[in-house]
PDB file of C-alpha atoms in Angstrom:
ATOM      1  CA  MET A 261       0.000   0.000   0.000  1.00  0.00           C
ATOM      2  CA  LYS A 262       1.173   3.509  -0.725  1.00  0.00           C
ATOM      3  CA  LEU A 263       2.487   5.458   2.254  1.00  0.00           C
ATOM      4  CA  ARG A 264      -0.045   8.266   1.896  1.00  0.00           C
ATOM      5  CA  PHE A 265      -2.884   5.737   1.833  1.00  0.00           C
ATOM      6  CA  ILE A 266      -1.450   3.985   4.881  1.00  0.00           C
ATOM      7  CA  ALA A 267      -1.207   7.259   6.790  1.00  0.00           C
ATOM      8  CA  THR A 268      -4.800   8.130   5.879  1.00  0.00           C
ATOM      9  CA  LEU A 269      -6.045   4.703   6.823  1.00  0.00           C
ATOM     10  CA  ALA A 270      -4.130   4.820  10.086  1.00  0.00           C
ATOM     11  CA  PHE A 271      -5.931   8.000  11.031  1.00  0.00           C
ATOM     12  CA  ALA A 272      -9.253   6.575   9.887  1.00  0.00           C
ATOM     13  CA  VAL A 273      -9.003   3.482  12.039  1.00  0.00           C
ATOM     14  CA  THR A 274      -7.837   5.536  15.019  1.00  0.00           C
ATOM     15  CA  THR A 275     -10.801   7.858  14.630  1.00  0.00           C
ATOM     16  CA  LEU A 276     -13.113   4.896  14.167  1.00  0.00           C
ATOM     17  CA  CYS A 277     -11.725   3.403  17.334  1.00  0.00           C
ATOM     18  CA  SER A 278     -12.618   6.551  19.222  1.00  0.00           C
ATOM     19  CA  SER A 279     -16.204   6.560  17.981  1.00  0.00           C
ATOM     20  CA  VAL A 280     -16.592   2.836  18.538  1.00  0.00           C
ATOM     21  CA  LEU A 281     -15.562   3.115  22.150  1.00  0.00           C
ATOM     22  CA  LEU A 282     -18.267   5.658  22.795  1.00  0.00           C
ATOM     23  CA  GLN A 283     -20.702   2.776  22.382  1.00  0.00           C
ATOM     24  CA  ALA A 284     -18.470  -0.125  23.430  1.00  0.00           C
ATOM     25  CA  GLN A 285     -16.797   1.153  26.537  1.00  0.00           C
ATOM     26  CA  ASN A 286     -15.518  -2.174  27.801  1.00  0.00           C
ATOM     27  CA  CYS A 287     -13.551  -2.843  24.582  1.00  0.00           C
ATOM     28  CA  ASN A 288     -14.588  -6.492  24.547  1.00  0.00           C
ATOM     29  CA  PRO A 289     -15.364  -7.319  20.914  1.00  0.00           C
ATOM     30  CA  HIS A 290     -18.507  -9.185  19.940  1.00  0.00           C
ATOM     31  CA  ARG A 291     -18.182 -12.226  17.726  1.00  0.00           C
ATOM     32  CA  PRO A 292     -17.895 -10.916  14.144  1.00  0.00           C
ATOM     33  CA  ASN A 293     -20.129 -13.625  12.659  1.00  0.00           C
ATOM     34  CA  ARG A 294     -22.959 -12.541  14.924  1.00  0.00           C
ATOM     35  CA  CYS A 295     -22.740  -9.082  13.400  1.00  0.00           C
ATOM     36  CA  GLY A 296     -22.526 -10.173   9.779  1.00  0.00           C
ATOM     37  CA  MET A 297     -18.742  -9.966   9.446  1.00  0.00           C
ATOM     38  CA  SER A 298     -16.000 -12.487   8.755  1.00  0.00           C
ATOM     39  CA  ALA A 299     -13.448 -13.084  11.500  1.00  0.00           C
ATOM     40  CA  SER A 300     -10.959 -14.598   9.045  1.00  0.00           C
ATOM     41  CA  LYS A 301     -11.113 -11.595   6.724  1.00  0.00           C
ATOM     42  CA  LEU A 302     -10.848  -9.134   9.593  1.00  0.00           C
ATOM     43  CA  ALA A 303      -7.646 -10.901  10.602  1.00  0.00           C
ATOM     44  CA  HIS A 304      -6.046  -9.674   7.362  1.00  0.00           C
ATOM     45  CA  ILE A 305      -6.137  -6.128   8.751  1.00  0.00           C
ATOM     46  CA  LYS A 306      -3.526  -6.919  11.375  1.00  0.00           C
ATOM     47  CA  GLU A 307      -1.393  -8.755   8.827  1.00  0.00           C
ATOM     48  CA  ALA A 308      -1.451  -5.798   6.421  1.00  0.00           C
ATOM     49  CA  PHE A 309      -0.438  -3.280   9.048  1.00  0.00           C
ATOM     50  CA  ALA A 310       2.209  -5.594  10.465  1.00  0.00           C
ATOM     51  CA  GLN A 311       3.872  -5.667   7.038  1.00  0.00           C
ATOM     52  CA  GLU A 312       3.950  -1.872   6.867  1.00  0.00           C
ATOM     53  CA  ILE A 313       5.375  -1.661  10.390  1.00  0.00           C
ATOM     54  CA  ASP A 314       8.077  -4.193   9.470  1.00  0.00           C
ATOM     55  CA  LYS A 315       8.984  -1.992   6.469  1.00  0.00           C
ATOM     56  CA  GLY A 316       9.332   1.020   8.750  1.00  0.00           C
ATOM     57  CA  ASN A 317       6.427   2.891   7.179  1.00  0.00           C
ATOM     58  CA  LEU A 318       4.489   3.044  10.443  1.00  0.00           C
ATOM     59  CA  PRO A 319       5.462   2.773  14.114  1.00  0.00           C
ATOM     60  CA  GLY A 320       2.165   1.263  15.221  1.00  0.00           C
ATOM     61  CA  VAL A 321      -1.610   1.398  14.903  1.00  0.00           C
ATOM     62  CA  VAL A 322      -4.741   0.777  16.938  1.00  0.00           C
ATOM     63  CA  VAL A 323      -7.465  -0.784  14.804  1.00  0.00           C
ATOM     64  CA  MET A 324     -11.081  -1.187  15.814  1.00  0.00           C
ATOM     65  CA  VAL A 325     -14.035  -2.074  13.635  1.00  0.00           C
ATOM     66  CA  ALA A 326     -17.705  -1.740  14.572  1.00  0.00           C
ATOM     67  CA  ARG A 327     -20.860  -2.891  12.890  1.00  0.00           C
ATOM     68  CA  LYS A 328     -24.329  -1.799  13.919  1.00  0.00           C
ATOM     69  CA  GLY A 329     -22.928  -0.125  17.021  1.00  0.00           C
ATOM     70  CA  LYS A 330     -21.100  -3.235  18.207  1.00  0.00           C
ATOM     71  CA  LEU A 331     -17.345  -3.610  18.403  1.00  0.00           C
ATOM     72  CA  VAL A 332     -16.330  -6.677  16.384  1.00  0.00           C
ATOM     73  CA  TYR A 333     -12.572  -6.235  15.998  1.00  0.00           C
ATOM     74  CA  SER A 334      -9.955  -4.715  18.273  1.00  0.00           C
ATOM     75  CA  GLU A 335      -6.209  -5.018  17.755  1.00  0.00           C
ATOM     76  CA  THR A 336      -2.976  -3.142  18.359  1.00  0.00           C
ATOM     77  CA  VAL A 337       0.044  -3.608  16.128  1.00  0.00           C
ATOM     78  CA  GLY A 338       3.528  -2.237  16.564  1.00  0.00           C
ATOM     79  CA  PHE A 339       5.023   0.254  18.948  1.00  0.00           C
ATOM     80  CA  GLN A 340       3.999   3.247  20.976  1.00  0.00           C
ATOM     81  CA  ASN A 341       7.677   4.171  21.069  1.00  0.00           C
ATOM     82  CA  LYS A 342       9.788   2.080  18.719  1.00  0.00           C
ATOM     83  CA  GLU A 343      13.143   3.353  19.919  1.00  0.00           C
ATOM     84  CA  ALA A 344      12.260   2.428  23.494  1.00  0.00           C
ATOM     85  CA  GLY A 345      10.704  -0.890  22.441  1.00  0.00           C
ATOM     86  CA  LYS A 346       7.413   0.093  24.062  1.00  0.00           C
ATOM     87  CA  ALA A 347       4.440  -1.799  22.642  1.00  0.00           C
ATOM     88  CA  LEU A 348       1.387   0.165  21.564  1.00  0.00           C
ATOM     89  CA  SER A 349      -1.561   0.206  23.966  1.00  0.00           C
ATOM     90  CA  LYS A 350      -5.222   0.641  23.095  1.00  0.00           C
ATOM     91  CA  ASP A 351      -5.488   3.799  25.159  1.00  0.00           C
ATOM     92  CA  ALA A 352      -2.580   5.473  23.332  1.00  0.00           C
ATOM     93  CA  ILE A 353      -2.932   9.145  22.472  1.00  0.00           C
ATOM     94  CA  PHE A 354      -2.322  10.079  18.827  1.00  0.00           C
ATOM     95  CA  ARG A 355      -1.650  13.408  17.177  1.00  0.00           C
ATOM     96  CA  ILE A 356      -4.270  14.187  14.555  1.00  0.00           C
ATOM     97  CA  TYR A 357      -2.475  17.137  12.935  1.00  0.00           C
ATOM     98  CA  SER A 358      -4.611  18.722  10.206  1.00  0.00           C
ATOM     99  CA  MET A 359      -7.699  16.795  11.263  1.00  0.00           C
ATOM    100  CA  THR A 360      -7.943  19.653  13.745  1.00  0.00           C
ATOM    101  CA  LYS A 361      -9.403  21.586  10.829  1.00  0.00           C
ATOM    102  CA  PRO A 362     -12.824  19.899  10.802  1.00  0.00           C
ATOM    103  CA  LEU A 363     -13.037  20.182  14.592  1.00  0.00           C
ATOM    104  CA  VAL A 364     -12.388  23.921  14.532  1.00  0.00           C
ATOM    105  CA  SER A 365     -14.747  24.240  11.567  1.00  0.00           C
ATOM    106  CA  VAL A 366     -17.513  22.567  13.573  1.00  0.00           C
ATOM    107  CA  GLY A 367     -16.813  25.031  16.379  1.00  0.00           C
ATOM    108  CA  ALA A 368     -17.227  27.908  13.941  1.00  0.00           C
ATOM    109  CA  MET A 369     -20.458  26.498  12.521  1.00  0.00           C
ATOM    110  CA  MET A 370     -21.884  26.290  16.035  1.00  0.00           C
ATOM    111  CA  LEU A 371     -21.354  30.036  16.420  1.00  0.00           C
ATOM    112  CA  ILE A 372     -23.119  30.550  13.094  1.00  0.00           C
ATOM    113  CA  GLU A 373     -25.961  28.359  14.318  1.00  0.00           C
ATOM    114  CA  ASP A 374     -26.068  30.478  17.479  1.00  0.00           C
ATOM    115  CA  GLY A 375     -26.507  33.578  15.296  1.00  0.00           C
ATOM    116  CA  LYS A 376     -23.283  35.162  16.545  1.00  0.00           C
ATOM    117  CA  MET A 377     -21.708  35.392  13.087  1.00  0.00           C
ATOM    118  CA  GLN A 378     -22.589  34.666   9.479  1.00  0.00           C
ATOM    119  CA  LEU A 379     -20.845  32.804   6.674  1.00  0.00           C
ATOM    120  CA  ASN A 380     -20.577  35.964   4.591  1.00  0.00           C
ATOM    121  CA  ASP A 381     -19.161  38.094   7.408  1.00  0.00           C
ATOM    122  CA  ALA A 382     -15.819  39.638   6.515  1.00  0.00           C
ATOM    123  CA  VAL A 383     -12.996  38.271   8.631  1.00  0.00           C
ATOM    124  CA  SER A 384     -11.901  41.864   9.253  1.00  0.00           C
ATOM    125  CA  LYS A 385     -15.142  42.397  11.154  1.00  0.00           C
ATOM    126  CA  PHE A 386     -13.608  40.306  13.915  1.00  0.00           C
ATOM    127  CA  ILE A 387      -9.909  40.773  13.127  1.00  0.00           C
ATOM    128  CA  PRO A 388      -9.431  44.362  11.879  1.00  0.00           C
ATOM    129  CA  ALA A 389      -5.710  43.812  11.258  1.00  0.00           C
ATOM    130  CA  VAL A 390      -6.402  41.752   8.115  1.00  0.00           C
ATOM    131  CA  LYS A 391      -8.564  44.352   6.411  1.00  0.00           C
ATOM    132  CA  GLY A 392      -7.374  45.507   2.988  1.00  0.00           C
ATOM    133  CA  LEU A 393      -4.721  42.870   2.363  1.00  0.00           C
ATOM    134  CA  GLN A 394      -3.040  42.948  -1.024  1.00  0.00           C
ATOM    135  CA  VAL A 395      -2.689  39.999  -3.408  1.00  0.00           C
ATOM    136  CA  SER A 396       0.589  38.772  -4.900  1.00  0.00           C
ATOM    137  CA  VAL A 397      -0.143  38.129  -8.587  1.00  0.00           C
ATOM    138  CA  ALA A 398       2.247  36.162 -10.794  1.00  0.00           C
ATOM    139  CA  LYS A 399       3.108  37.355 -14.276  1.00  0.00           C
ATOM    140  CA  ALA A 400       5.029  35.245 -16.783  1.00  0.00           C
ATOM    141  CA  ASP A 401       7.706  37.034 -18.773  1.00  0.00           C
ATOM    142  CA  GLY A 402       7.926  35.193 -22.104  1.00  0.00           C
ATOM    143  CA  GLU A 403      10.972  37.077 -23.299  1.00  0.00           C
ATOM    144  CA  PHE A 404      13.183  36.305 -20.293  1.00  0.00           C
ATOM    145  CA  ALA A 405      11.418  33.068 -19.265  1.00  0.00           C
ATOM    146  CA  LYS A 406      10.847  34.082 -15.686  1.00  0.00           C
ATOM    147  CA  VAL A 407       7.973  34.819 -13.349  1.00  0.00           C
ATOM    148  CA  THR A 408       7.554  38.165 -11.627  1.00  0.00           C
ATOM    149  CA  TYR A 409       5.033  39.173  -8.980  1.00  0.00           C
ATOM    150  CA  THR A 410       2.954  42.296  -8.583  1.00  0.00           C
ATOM    151  CA  LEU A 411       0.956  43.393  -5.550  1.00  0.00           C
ATOM    152  CA  VAL A 412      -2.620  44.402  -6.347  1.00  0.00           C
ATOM    153  CA  PRO A 413      -5.581  45.323  -4.124  1.00  0.00           C
ATOM    154  CA  SER A 414      -7.920  42.500  -3.179  1.00  0.00           C
ATOM    155  CA  ASP A 415     -11.261  42.530  -4.984  1.00  0.00           C
ATOM    156  CA  ARG A 416     -13.094  41.862  -1.739  1.00  0.00           C
ATOM    157  CA  GLU A 417     -12.445  40.924   1.868  1.00  0.00           C
ATOM    158  CA  MET A 418     -12.001  37.286   2.815  1.00  0.00           C
ATOM    159  CA  THR A 419     -15.058  35.898   4.601  1.00  0.00           C
ATOM    160  CA  VAL A 420     -15.729  33.307   7.279  1.00  0.00           C
ATOM    161  CA  GLN A 421     -16.894  30.999   4.497  1.00  0.00           C
ATOM    162  CA  ASP A 422     -13.559  31.474   2.725  1.00  0.00           C
ATOM    163  CA  LEU A 423     -11.737  30.346   5.856  1.00  0.00           C
ATOM    164  CA  LEU A 424     -13.951  27.272   6.145  1.00  0.00           C
ATOM    165  CA  ARG A 425     -13.428  26.210   2.527  1.00  0.00           C
ATOM    166  CA  HIS A 426      -9.788  27.366   2.116  1.00  0.00           C
ATOM    167  CA  THR A 427     -10.532  30.027  -0.484  1.00  0.00           C
ATOM    168  CA  SER A 428      -9.260  32.864   1.705  1.00  0.00           C
ATOM    169  CA  GLY A 429      -6.074  33.563  -0.242  1.00  0.00           C
ATOM    170  CA  LEU A 430      -3.923  32.389   2.660  1.00  0.00           C
ATOM    171  CA  ALA A 431      -1.310  29.684   2.054  1.00  0.00           C
ATOM    172  CA  TYR A 432       1.194  27.307   3.578  1.00  0.00           C
ATOM    173  CA  ALA A 433       4.695  28.622   2.977  1.00  0.00           C
ATOM    174  CA  ASN A 434       6.072  25.179   2.228  1.00  0.00           C
ATOM    175  CA  LEU A 435       3.367  24.467  -0.365  1.00  0.00           C
ATOM    176  CA  THR A 436       3.433  27.661  -2.399  1.00  0.00           C
ATOM    177  CA  PHE A 437       5.891  28.930  -5.014  1.00  0.00           C
ATOM    178  CA  ASN A 438       4.685  32.520  -4.676  1.00  0.00           C
ATOM    179  CA  SER A 439       7.961  34.086  -3.540  1.00  0.00           C
ATOM    180  CA  PRO A 440       6.588  37.344  -2.043  1.00  0.00           C
ATOM    181  CA  VAL A 441       4.187  35.310   0.103  1.00  0.00           C
ATOM    182  CA  LYS A 442       6.908  32.834   1.125  1.00  0.00           C
ATOM    183  CA  ASP A 443       9.268  35.686   2.004  1.00  0.00           C
ATOM    184  CA  ALA A 444       6.642  37.528   4.038  1.00  0.00           C
ATOM    185  CA  TYR A 445       5.689  34.363   5.903  1.00  0.00           C
ATOM    186  CA  ALA A 446       9.349  33.655   6.653  1.00  0.00           C
ATOM    187  CA  LYS A 447       9.875  37.167   7.961  1.00  0.00           C
ATOM    188  CA  GLY A 448       6.805  36.829  10.169  1.00  0.00           C
ATOM    189  CA  GLY A 449       7.784  33.434  11.545  1.00  0.00           C
ATOM    190  CA  ILE A 450       5.020  31.436   9.847  1.00  0.00           C
ATOM    191  CA  ASP A 451       7.151  29.874   7.122  1.00  0.00           C
ATOM    192  CA  ASP A 452       7.631  26.406   8.582  1.00  0.00           C
ATOM    193  CA  ASP A 453       6.212  25.747  12.032  1.00  0.00           C
ATOM    194  CA  PRO A 454       4.048  28.581  13.417  1.00  0.00           C
ATOM    195  CA  ARG A 455       3.280  26.739  16.649  1.00  0.00           C
ATOM    196  CA  GLY A 456       5.897  28.800  18.450  1.00  0.00           C
ATOM    197  CA  LEU A 457       3.877  31.978  17.842  1.00  0.00           C
ATOM    198  CA  THR A 458       1.032  33.207  19.979  1.00  0.00           C
ATOM    199  CA  PRO A 459      -2.295  33.716  18.165  1.00  0.00           C
ATOM    200  CA  ALA A 460      -1.791  37.493  18.256  1.00  0.00           C
ATOM    201  CA  GLN A 461       1.707  37.183  16.777  1.00  0.00           C
ATOM    202  CA  GLU A 462       0.484  34.946  13.983  1.00  0.00           C
ATOM    203  CA  ILE A 463      -2.300  37.359  13.062  1.00  0.00           C
ATOM    204  CA  GLU A 464       0.191  40.225  13.060  1.00  0.00           C
ATOM    205  CA  SER A 465       2.320  38.248  10.607  1.00  0.00           C
ATOM    206  CA  PHE A 466      -0.688  37.607   8.377  1.00  0.00           C
ATOM    207  CA  SER A 467      -1.536  41.309   8.409  1.00  0.00           C
ATOM    208  CA  LYS A 468       1.884  42.091   6.920  1.00  0.00           C
ATOM    209  CA  SER A 469       1.782  39.361   4.255  1.00  0.00           C
ATOM    210  CA  PRO A 470       0.084  39.432   0.856  1.00  0.00           C
ATOM    211  CA  LEU A 471      -2.536  36.895  -0.152  1.00  0.00           C
ATOM    212  CA  ILE A 472      -1.717  34.229  -2.697  1.00  0.00           C
ATOM    213  CA  HIS A 473      -5.056  34.493  -4.553  1.00  0.00           C
ATOM    214  CA  GLN A 474      -8.019  36.813  -4.688  1.00  0.00           C
ATOM    215  CA  PRO A 475     -10.402  35.758  -1.877  1.00  0.00           C
ATOM    216  CA  GLY A 476     -13.112  33.381  -2.997  1.00  0.00           C
ATOM    217  CA  THR A 477     -11.496  32.442  -6.311  1.00  0.00           C
ATOM    218  CA  ILE A 478      -9.194  29.446  -5.795  1.00  0.00           C
ATOM    219  CA  TRP A 479      -9.004  26.603  -3.274  1.00  0.00           C
ATOM    220  CA  GLU A 480      -5.610  26.490  -1.575  1.00  0.00           C
ATOM    221  CA  TYR A 481      -4.863  24.206   1.369  1.00  0.00           C
ATOM    222  CA  SER A 482      -3.683  26.721   3.894  1.00  0.00           C
ATOM    223  CA  LEU A 483      -3.443  28.274   7.324  1.00  0.00           C
ATOM    224  CA  SER A 484      -7.056  29.391   7.015  1.00  0.00           C
ATOM    225  CA  THR A 485      -8.022  27.325  10.044  1.00  0.00           C
ATOM    226  CA  ASP A 486      -5.489  29.194  12.169  1.00  0.00           C
ATOM    227  CA  MET A 487      -7.286  32.387  11.231  1.00  0.00           C
ATOM    228  CA  LEU A 488     -10.661  30.738  11.835  1.00  0.00           C
ATOM    229  CA  GLY A 489      -9.559  29.778  15.333  1.00  0.00           C
ATOM    230  CA  ARG A 490      -8.757  33.405  16.036  1.00  0.00           C
ATOM    231  CA  VAL A 491     -12.206  34.413  14.716  1.00  0.00           C
ATOM    232  CA  ILE A 492     -13.796  31.938  17.120  1.00  0.00           C
ATOM    233  CA  GLU A 493     -11.874  33.534  19.976  1.00  0.00           C
ATOM    234  CA  ALA A 494     -12.993  37.011  18.952  1.00  0.00           C
ATOM    235  CA  VAL A 495     -16.657  36.021  18.605  1.00  0.00           C
ATOM    236  CA  SER A 496     -16.917  33.768  21.653  1.00  0.00           C
ATOM    237  CA  GLY A 497     -14.711  35.863  23.918  1.00  0.00           C
ATOM    238  CA  LYS A 498     -12.908  32.688  25.010  1.00  0.00           C
ATOM    239  CA  ARG A 499      -9.566  31.043  24.353  1.00  0.00           C
ATOM    240  CA  LEU A 500      -9.960  28.546  21.533  1.00  0.00           C
ATOM    241  CA  ALA A 501      -8.935  25.648  23.772  1.00  0.00           C
ATOM    242  CA  ASP A 502     -11.570  26.581  26.364  1.00  0.00           C
ATOM    243  CA  TYR A 503     -14.268  27.093  23.743  1.00  0.00           C
ATOM    244  CA  MET A 504     -13.589  23.734  22.075  1.00  0.00           C
ATOM    245  CA  GLU A 505     -13.492  21.969  25.433  1.00  0.00           C
ATOM    246  CA  GLU A 506     -16.806  23.500  26.470  1.00  0.00           C
ATOM    247  CA  ARG A 507     -18.731  23.163  23.209  1.00  0.00           C
ATOM    248  CA  LEU A 508     -17.256  20.028  21.614  1.00  0.00           C
ATOM    249  CA  PHE A 509     -14.905  17.885  23.624  1.00  0.00           C
ATOM    250  CA  LYS A 510     -16.756  17.790  26.938  1.00  0.00           C
ATOM    251  CA  PRO A 511     -20.290  17.249  25.513  1.00  0.00           C
ATOM    252  CA  LEU A 512     -19.005  14.471  23.244  1.00  0.00           C
ATOM    253  CA  GLN A 513     -16.909  12.978  26.074  1.00  0.00           C
ATOM    254  CA  MET A 514     -13.731  13.393  24.036  1.00  0.00           C
ATOM    255  CA  ASN A 515     -11.826  13.372  27.285  1.00  0.00           C
ATOM    256  CA  ASP A 516      -8.375  12.892  25.789  1.00  0.00           C
ATOM    257  CA  THR A 517      -8.697  15.462  23.022  1.00  0.00           C
ATOM    258  CA  GLY A 518      -7.002  18.810  23.428  1.00  0.00           C
ATOM    259  CA  PHE A 519      -4.373  21.214  22.164  1.00  0.00           C
ATOM    260  CA  TRP A 520      -1.563  19.864  24.308  1.00  0.00           C
ATOM    261  CA  VAL A 521      -0.857  16.714  26.289  1.00  0.00           C
ATOM    262  CA  PRO A 522      -1.095  17.066  30.094  1.00  0.00           C
ATOM    263  CA  LEU A 523       1.874  15.793  32.036  1.00  0.00           C
ATOM    264  CA  GLU A 524      -0.061  12.905  33.568  1.00  0.00           C
ATOM    265  CA  LYS A 525      -1.042  11.625  30.091  1.00  0.00           C
ATOM    266  CA  GLN A 526       2.277  11.984  28.292  1.00  0.00           C
ATOM    267  CA  GLY A 527       3.150   8.365  28.993  1.00  0.00           C
ATOM    268  CA  ARG A 528       0.313   7.393  26.660  1.00  0.00           C
ATOM    269  CA  LEU A 529       1.496   9.552  23.770  1.00  0.00           C
ATOM    270  CA  ALA A 530       2.341   7.528  20.663  1.00  0.00           C
ATOM    271  CA  GLU A 531       5.506   8.665  18.920  1.00  0.00           C
ATOM    272  CA  ALA A 532       5.087   9.571  15.267  1.00  0.00           C
ATOM    273  CA  LEU A 533       7.021   8.936  12.087  1.00  0.00           C
ATOM    274  CA  PRO A 534       6.942  12.378  10.441  1.00  0.00           C
ATOM    275  CA  ILE A 535       7.154  12.464   6.676  1.00  0.00           C
ATOM    276  CA  ASP A 536      10.173  14.037   4.983  1.00  0.00           C
ATOM    277  CA  THR A 537       8.401  16.211   2.405  1.00  0.00           C
ATOM    278  CA  SER A 538      11.428  16.216   0.125  1.00  0.00           C
ATOM    279  CA  SER A 539      11.607  12.433  -0.185  1.00  0.00           C
ATOM    280  CA  GLY A 540       8.120  11.326   0.833  1.00  0.00           C
ATOM    281  CA  LYS A 541       9.668   8.887   3.314  1.00  0.00           C
ATOM    282  CA  PRO A 542       9.352   8.769   7.102  1.00  0.00           C
ATOM    283  CA  ASN A 543      11.988  10.497   9.168  1.00  0.00           C
ATOM    284  CA  LYS A 544      13.408   8.820  12.240  1.00  0.00           C
ATOM    285  CA  LEU A 545      11.137   8.813  15.266  1.00  0.00           C
ATOM    286  CA  TRP A 546      10.338  12.270  16.556  1.00  0.00           C
ATOM    287  CA  THR A 547      10.374  12.939  20.284  1.00  0.00           C
ATOM    288  CA  LEU A 548       8.750  15.706  22.269  1.00  0.00           C
ATOM    289  CA  THR A 549      11.897  16.931  23.976  1.00  0.00           C
ATOM    290  CA  ARG A 550      11.113  20.489  22.892  1.00  0.00           C
ATOM    291  CA  ARG A 551       7.541  20.437  24.088  1.00  0.00           C
ATOM    292  CA  ARG A 552       7.324  18.396  27.288  1.00  0.00           C
ATOM    293  CA  THR A 553       5.494  21.017  29.267  1.00  0.00           C
ATOM    294  CA  THR A 554       1.947  21.638  30.380  1.00  0.00           C
ATOM    295  CA  THR A 555       2.042  25.319  31.221  1.00  0.00           C
ATOM    296  CA  ARG A 556      -0.568  27.653  29.791  1.00  0.00           C
ATOM    297  CA  ALA A 557       2.200  29.562  28.056  1.00  0.00           C
ATOM    298  CA  ALA A 558       3.062  26.417  26.107  1.00  0.00           C
ATOM    299  CA  GLU A 559      -0.399  26.094  24.622  1.00  0.00           C
ATOM    300  CA  ALA A 560       0.748  27.958  21.527  1.00  0.00           C
ATOM    301  CA  ALA A 561       3.053  25.035  20.796  1.00  0.00           C
ATOM    302  CA  TYR A 562       0.066  22.712  20.494  1.00  0.00           C
ATOM    303  CA  ARG A 563      -2.454  25.266  19.289  1.00  0.00           C
ATOM    304  CA  LEU A 564      -4.646  24.028  16.474  1.00  0.00           C
ATOM    305  CA  GLN A 565      -3.046  20.585  16.532  1.00  0.00           C
ATOM    306  CA  PRO A 566      -5.015  18.612  19.131  1.00  0.00           C
ATOM    307  CA  THR A 567      -4.304  15.008  19.935  1.00  0.00           C
ATOM    308  CA  THR A 568      -6.989  12.421  20.307  1.00  0.00           C
ATOM    309  CA  CYS A 569      -7.154   9.096  22.069  1.00  0.00           C
ATOM    310  CA  ALA A 570      -8.878   5.899  21.167  1.00  0.00           C
ATOM    311  CA  SER A 571     -10.340   5.515  24.628  1.00  0.00           C
ATOM    312  CA  ARG A 572     -12.944   7.075  26.846  1.00  0.00           C
ATOM    313  CA  LYS A 573     -12.511   7.219  30.616  1.00  0.00           C
TER     314      LYS A 573
END
């Protein structure tokens, strides 16, 4: 299986595990044949993941399958920390990275449902610093075979809807070739890993950077959700972590989901195999030596990248 597919599937089964356990708290699987599933075919799941772990494509996975609300398959394969030889446990906590985006988007839609903001509201209504951003437009020079960029006014303000659907004109510095945008992001500290910035610092950097497209015109996978999180804070009057805990995580009993890992739960954190974007291959195991802290000041390091666990306690 291709690595990207494996990574996607790994997240899918972890997420499935979480939802399954909401209805099967004791984690004791039912007999598959009683739920219309084949035990022998389900066994192939473990075999497939074991092969990928042996190849070094994955450190470990938790796999759970449910049918008609009943847990029929529950297995762990591999390591929670490969370097330490620690086997993976079913209550391991996993980083979900960009799957934070749908969670924050749900939080925003709840505020829309509450009537506190609208989809077509300009983002600058809540974050005045991003009003009147310019757009970096590429122009091909046929004579000298090069691309130049010109800054032009934006045709309209980005909206809440643009943030939700990634048509805001924002970008990821490592995914765009628009040099003025890349340079501005680098200068503002949002070129590679913006987790070291506070929300206010990140917005300040955005306010000094051009957009990559005219708002509403082109889909571009981006830092739009970072901006959306700041909008949620402005509208709700609460820190994003507190708002998400109150409106999403606590009501849904997502007790191990949050923007950083508390000290008492760090022993359950599964180490990741980050992907080297230049080669498409996993890097060596990444440790949290830079981020082993639970202070409020360190929340920025985990902001907008919550971790989730496959258990409910």
